[in-house]
Tab-separated table of C-alpha atoms and ligand atoms in Angstrom:
chain	number	residue	atom	x	y	z
A	1	MET	CA	-138.959	-60.562	110.684
A	2	VAL	CA	-140.986	-58.777	108.232
A	3	LYS	CA	-139.878	-59.561	104.524
A	4	VAL	CA	-142.032	-58.319	101.725
A	5	PRO	CA	-140.798	-58.592	98.029
A	6	THR	CA	-140.549	-55.321	96.865
A	7	LYS	CA	-139.490	-53.445	93.557
A	8	LEU	CA	-138.601	-49.827	93.754
A	9	VAL	CA	-140.363	-48.538	90.581
A	10	THR	CA	-138.732	-45.445	89.074
A	11	TRP	CA	-140.322	-42.308	87.321
A	12	ASP	CA	-138.514	-43.157	84.089
A	13	GLU	CA	-139.850	-46.884	84.264
A	14	ILE	CA	-143.405	-45.186	84.568
A	15	VAL	CA	-142.720	-43.228	81.472
A	16	GLU	CA	-141.558	-46.236	79.769
A	17	TRP	CA	-144.434	-48.386	80.859
A	18	SER	CA	-147.348	-45.890	80.002
A	19	MET	CA	-145.662	-45.406	76.681
A	20	GLY	CA	-145.812	-48.983	76.050
A	21	LEU	CA	-149.493	-49.333	77.463
A	22	SER	CA	-150.334	-46.440	75.205
A	23	GLU	CA	-148.995	-48.712	72.217
A	24	VAL	CA	-150.845	-51.709	73.074
A	25	ILE	CA	-154.187	-49.626	73.155
A	26	LYS	CA	-153.210	-47.964	69.355
A	27	ARG	CA	-152.804	-51.203	68.050
A	28	SER	CA	-155.980	-52.198	69.330
A	29	GLU	CA	-157.930	-49.481	67.438
A	30	PHE	CA	-159.633	-48.394	70.759
A	31	LYS	CA	-160.045	-44.870	70.720
A	32	PRO	CA	-160.886	-43.369	74.069
A	33	ASP	CA	-162.724	-39.955	74.477
A	34	VAL	CA	-162.526	-39.857	77.740
A	35	VAL	CA	-159.775	-41.264	80.274
A	36	VAL	CA	-160.989	-42.248	83.672
A	37	ALA	CA	-158.138	-42.106	86.404
A	38	VAL	CA	-158.882	-44.610	89.371
A	39	SER	CA	-157.947	-42.538	92.003
A	40	ARG	CA	-155.269	-42.357	93.454
A	41	GLY	CA	-153.078	-45.014	91.779
A	42	GLY	CA	-154.114	-44.433	88.462
A	43	TYR	CA	-153.847	-40.683	88.293
A	44	VAL	CA	-150.223	-40.605	86.820
A	45	PRO	CA	-150.711	-43.366	84.317
A	46	ALA	CA	-154.206	-41.824	83.282
A	47	ARG	CA	-152.404	-38.311	82.769
A	48	LEU	CA	-149.583	-39.881	80.566
A	49	ILE	CA	-151.668	-41.736	78.547
A	50	CYS	CA	-153.597	-38.875	77.832
A	51	ASP	CA	-150.528	-37.344	76.594
A	52	PHE	CA	-149.487	-40.340	74.421
A	53	LEU	CA	-152.966	-40.612	72.989
A	54	LEU	CA	-153.740	-37.113	72.727
A	55	VAL	CA	-156.941	-37.336	74.557
A	56	ASP	CA	-158.188	-34.150	76.315
A	57	ASN	CA	-160.689	-35.441	78.653
A	58	LEU	CA	-159.550	-36.645	81.995
A	59	VAL	CA	-161.760	-37.105	85.069
A	60	SER	CA	-161.116	-39.335	88.212
A	61	LEU	CA	-163.217	-41.447	90.472
A	62	GLN	CA	-161.967	-42.741	93.975
A	63	SER	CA	-162.074	-46.307	94.408
A	64	GLN	CA	-160.466	-47.803	97.093
A	65	HIS	CA	-160.209	-50.275	100.190
A	66	TRP	CA	-161.848	-49.438	103.153
A	67	THR	CA	-161.238	-51.034	106.674
A	68	GLU	CA	-164.752	-50.970	108.305
A	69	ALA	CA	-164.635	-50.455	112.380
A	70	ALA	CA	-163.935	-53.860	114.467
A	71	LYS	CA	-163.585	-55.797	111.131
A	72	VAL	CA	-160.396	-57.347	109.649
A	73	ALA	CA	-161.653	-57.671	106.234
A	74	GLU	CA	-161.375	-54.911	103.612
A	75	LYS	CA	-164.236	-53.599	101.465
A	76	ALA	CA	-164.042	-51.331	98.459
A	77	ILE	CA	-166.255	-48.327	98.184
A	78	ILE	CA	-166.602	-45.295	95.934
A	79	LYS	CA	-165.623	-42.526	98.007
A	80	PHE	CA	-167.476	-39.510	96.105
A	81	PRO	CA	-169.998	-41.099	94.115
A	82	TYR	CA	-170.659	-38.243	91.534
A	83	LYS	CA	-172.798	-38.478	88.549
A	84	ILE	CA	-171.944	-37.471	84.641
A	85	GLU	CA	-173.381	-38.287	81.475
A	86	LEU	CA	-171.198	-40.508	79.065
A	87	SER	CA	-173.646	-41.805	77.010
A	88	ASP	CA	-171.884	-40.398	73.938
A	89	HIS	CA	-168.276	-41.329	75.090
A	90	ARG	CA	-166.108	-44.119	74.918
A	91	VAL	CA	-164.172	-44.494	78.253
A	92	LEU	CA	-160.749	-45.698	79.194
A	93	LEU	CA	-160.599	-46.608	82.692
A	94	VAL	CA	-156.925	-46.391	84.065
A	95	ASP	CA	-155.233	-48.050	87.114
A	96	ASP	CA	-151.570	-48.593	87.994
A	97	ILE	CA	-152.169	-52.196	88.868
A	98	VAL	CA	-154.511	-54.810	88.873
A	99	ASP	CA	-153.946	-56.659	91.996
A	100	THR	CA	-156.962	-58.653	93.560
A	101	GLY	CA	-158.909	-56.095	91.293
A	102	ASP	CA	-161.671	-55.444	93.785
A	103	THR	CA	-161.411	-51.702	93.318
A	104	LEU	CA	-161.210	-51.515	89.570
A	105	ILE	CA	-164.363	-53.875	89.449
A	106	LEU	CA	-166.418	-51.530	91.521
A	107	ALA	CA	-165.146	-48.860	89.692
A	108	ARG	CA	-165.973	-50.194	86.403
A	109	ASP	CA	-169.618	-51.217	87.591
A	110	PHE	CA	-170.277	-47.746	89.004
A	111	ILE	CA	-169.256	-46.261	85.767
A	112	LEU	CA	-171.083	-48.771	83.820
A	113	SER	CA	-174.602	-48.240	85.866
A	114	GLU	CA	-174.063	-44.373	86.700
A	115	TRP	CA	-172.255	-42.837	83.751
A	116	ARG	CA	-173.668	-45.173	81.132
A	117	PRO	CA	-170.942	-44.994	78.686
A	118	ARG	CA	-171.174	-46.017	74.965
A	119	GLU	CA	-167.974	-48.245	75.611
A	120	LEU	CA	-165.633	-48.952	78.456
A	121	LYS	CA	-162.033	-50.736	78.274
A	122	ILE	CA	-159.595	-51.243	81.178
A	123	ALA	CA	-156.205	-50.296	80.819
A	124	ALA	CA	-153.487	-51.020	83.659
A	125	LEU	CA	-149.564	-50.612	83.785
A	126	GLN	CA	-149.166	-53.850	85.731
A	127	TRP	CA	-151.696	-57.210	86.039
A	128	ILE	CA	-150.874	-59.607	88.908
A	129	SER	CA	-152.294	-62.562	86.961
A	130	PRO	CA	-152.708	-65.533	89.736
A	131	VAL	CA	-154.382	-63.066	91.920
A	132	ALA	CA	-156.517	-60.827	89.769
A	133	LYS	CA	-160.238	-61.364	89.543
A	134	ILE	CA	-160.324	-59.319	86.464
A	135	LYS	CA	-158.162	-59.193	83.536
A	136	PRO	CA	-157.903	-55.659	82.047
A	137	ASP	CA	-158.274	-55.218	78.093
A	138	PHE	CA	-154.755	-53.911	78.214
A	139	TYR	CA	-151.810	-54.103	80.284
A	140	TYR	CA	-148.262	-53.506	79.855
A	141	ILE	CA	-146.585	-56.116	82.447
A	142	GLU	CA	-148.002	-59.319	83.230
A	143	VAL	CA	-146.710	-60.185	86.981
A	144	LYS	CA	-146.527	-63.835	87.746
A	145	ASP	CA	-145.278	-63.572	91.300
A	146	TRP	CA	-147.057	-61.121	93.649
A	147	ILE	CA	-144.632	-58.333	94.663
A	148	TRP	CA	-145.165	-54.804	96.384
A	149	PHE	CA	-144.191	-52.155	93.463
A	150	GLN	CA	-143.146	-49.276	95.223
A	151	TYR	CA	-144.216	-46.809	92.985
A	152	PRO	CA	-142.605	-43.213	92.913
A	153	TRP	CA	-146.119	-41.562	94.213
A	154	THR	CA	-146.438	-43.340	97.231
A	155	ARG	CA	-142.805	-43.231	98.130
A	156	HIS	CA	-142.994	-41.193	101.037
A	157	GLU	CA	-146.503	-42.610	102.612
A	158	ASP	CA	-144.945	-46.509	101.842
A	159	THR	CA	-141.362	-45.510	103.498
A	160	ALA	CA	-143.431	-44.121	106.747
A	161	GLN	CA	-145.603	-47.303	106.590
A	162	PHE	CA	-142.886	-49.755	106.153
A	163	ILE	CA	-140.617	-47.989	109.227
A	164	LYS	CA	-143.546	-47.853	111.353
A	165	ARG	CA	-143.719	-52.035	110.555
A	166	ILE	CA	-140.326	-52.272	111.272
A	167	ILE	CA	-140.816	-50.650	114.894
A	168	VAL	CA	-143.892	-52.390	115.706
A	169	GLU	CA	-142.425	-55.747	114.706
A	170	GLU	CA	-139.424	-55.269	117.415
A	171	LYS	CA	-141.290	-53.408	119.814
A	172	GLU	CA	-139.113	-54.398	122.641
A	173	LYS	CA	-136.373	-52.250	121.036
A	174	LYS	CA	-136.964	-48.793	122.011
A	175	GLU	CA	-134.423	-46.766	120.405
A	176	TRP	CA	-132.871	-47.022	116.971
A	177	THR	CA	-130.156	-45.315	115.148
A	178	LEU	CA	-130.548	-43.914	111.520
A	179	SER	CA	-127.968	-46.608	110.091
A	180	GLU	CA	-129.716	-49.364	112.252
A	181	LEU	CA	-133.281	-48.451	110.898
A	182	GLU	CA	-132.026	-48.188	107.196
A	183	ALA	CA	-129.903	-51.693	107.304
A	184	LYS	CA	-133.641	-53.153	108.882
A	185	PHE	CA	-135.440	-51.552	105.876
A	186	ARG	CA	-132.797	-52.913	103.277
A	187	ASP	CA	-132.945	-56.105	104.843
A	188	SER	CA	-136.912	-56.545	105.203
A	189	TYR	CA	-137.882	-54.937	102.063
A	190	GLY	CA	-134.658	-55.364	99.521
A	191	ILE	CA	-134.744	-51.684	98.367
A	192	TYR	CA	-133.030	-48.377	99.167
A	193	VAL	CA	-135.700	-45.375	98.773
A	194	GLY	CA	-132.978	-42.652	98.962
A	195	ASP	CA	-132.089	-40.522	101.906
A	196	LYS	CA	-134.209	-37.689	101.006
A	197	TYR	CA	-137.271	-40.089	101.314
A	198	PHE	CA	-135.918	-42.051	104.047
A	199	LYS	CA	-135.507	-38.771	106.541
A	200	LEU	CA	-138.648	-37.256	105.275
A	201	ALA	CA	-140.678	-40.388	106.335
A	202	LEU	CA	-138.373	-40.505	109.605
A	203	ARG	CA	-139.870	-36.797	110.107
A	204	THR	CA	-143.291	-37.500	109.367
A	205	LEU	CA	-143.316	-40.110	111.936
A	206	VAL	CA	-142.039	-37.900	114.591
A	207	GLU	CA	-144.617	-35.483	113.835
A	208	LEU	CA	-147.258	-38.091	114.131
A	209	GLY	CA	-146.196	-38.703	117.756
A	210	MET	CA	-144.528	-42.194	117.152
A	211	LEU	CA	-140.776	-41.322	117.157
A	212	LYS	CA	-139.115	-38.904	118.901
A	213	GLU	CA	-135.558	-37.620	117.805
A	214	GLU	CA	-132.912	-37.136	120.542
A	215	ASN	CA	-129.375	-37.266	120.515
A	216	ASN	CA	-129.143	-38.609	117.073
A	217	LYS	CA	-131.377	-41.632	118.012
A	218	TYR	CA	-134.974	-42.228	117.536
A	219	LEU	CA	-136.934	-43.041	120.397
A	220	VAL	CA	-140.072	-45.179	120.262
A	221	ARG	CA	-143.357	-43.435	121.538
A	222	SER	CA	-146.741	-44.307	121.015
A	223	LEU	CA	-147.525	-46.820	118.045
B	301	LIG	N1	-151.678	-51.730	95.081
B	301	LIG	C1	-152.350	-52.602	95.051
B	301	LIG	N2	-151.512	-53.933	94.768
B	301	LIG	C2	-150.420	-53.358	94.906
B	301	LIG	C3	-148.824	-54.093	94.713
B	301	LIG	N3	-148.758	-55.437	94.614
B	301	LIG	N4	-148.059	-53.117	94.554
B	301	LIG	C4	-148.124	-51.491	94.620
B	301	LIG	N5	-149.323	-51.227	94.848
B	301	LIG	C5	-150.305	-51.874	94.823
């Protein structure tokens, strides 16, 4: 059975953590003139940090894991490697979490070699210290035991993915009721995302052709 330690993160916590992180940055006396959000996870924290630190300039760079065809291992890539001139700027690179750190390291190295900032520092809301290959210059929470943080900006995507995993794991079961799925979800992930998100994710799986809704049951189609 899938058991993934998961914490549901609320919007209020995101504001509190971003405010706390901004205080850490302020105390350091580092004054960024450009914030670079690592896309996609860094978007919301980066925008909030711009607000709390009164930074006008916000750009983003998409660094993400990419599963190569026929390969199990994932590789980090810069998706749109565009060029800008930052030699007069102090850059704050912002992400939500430093887990392995692979995507962040790639983004940092790309910016240093292609955008050539005067200075670059890294900030993240959370840093999973035992697994991370890099320690951010600024962080708000050090995480000592790996868990999945279910951030509010991936609520729908994660919920659909989690439900799909449940169905794949029990592939002999071809019919699920809503309450069976909800109970299994709680049991596997230990969180409740709320009815709106749960139903939206189920609708998505129906639209993707993985489930079919019939007589108050979800029938498993192609996975
Ligand atoms: N992205 C990468 N690692 C993560 C984690 N542990 N929780 C949430 N999002 C992540």
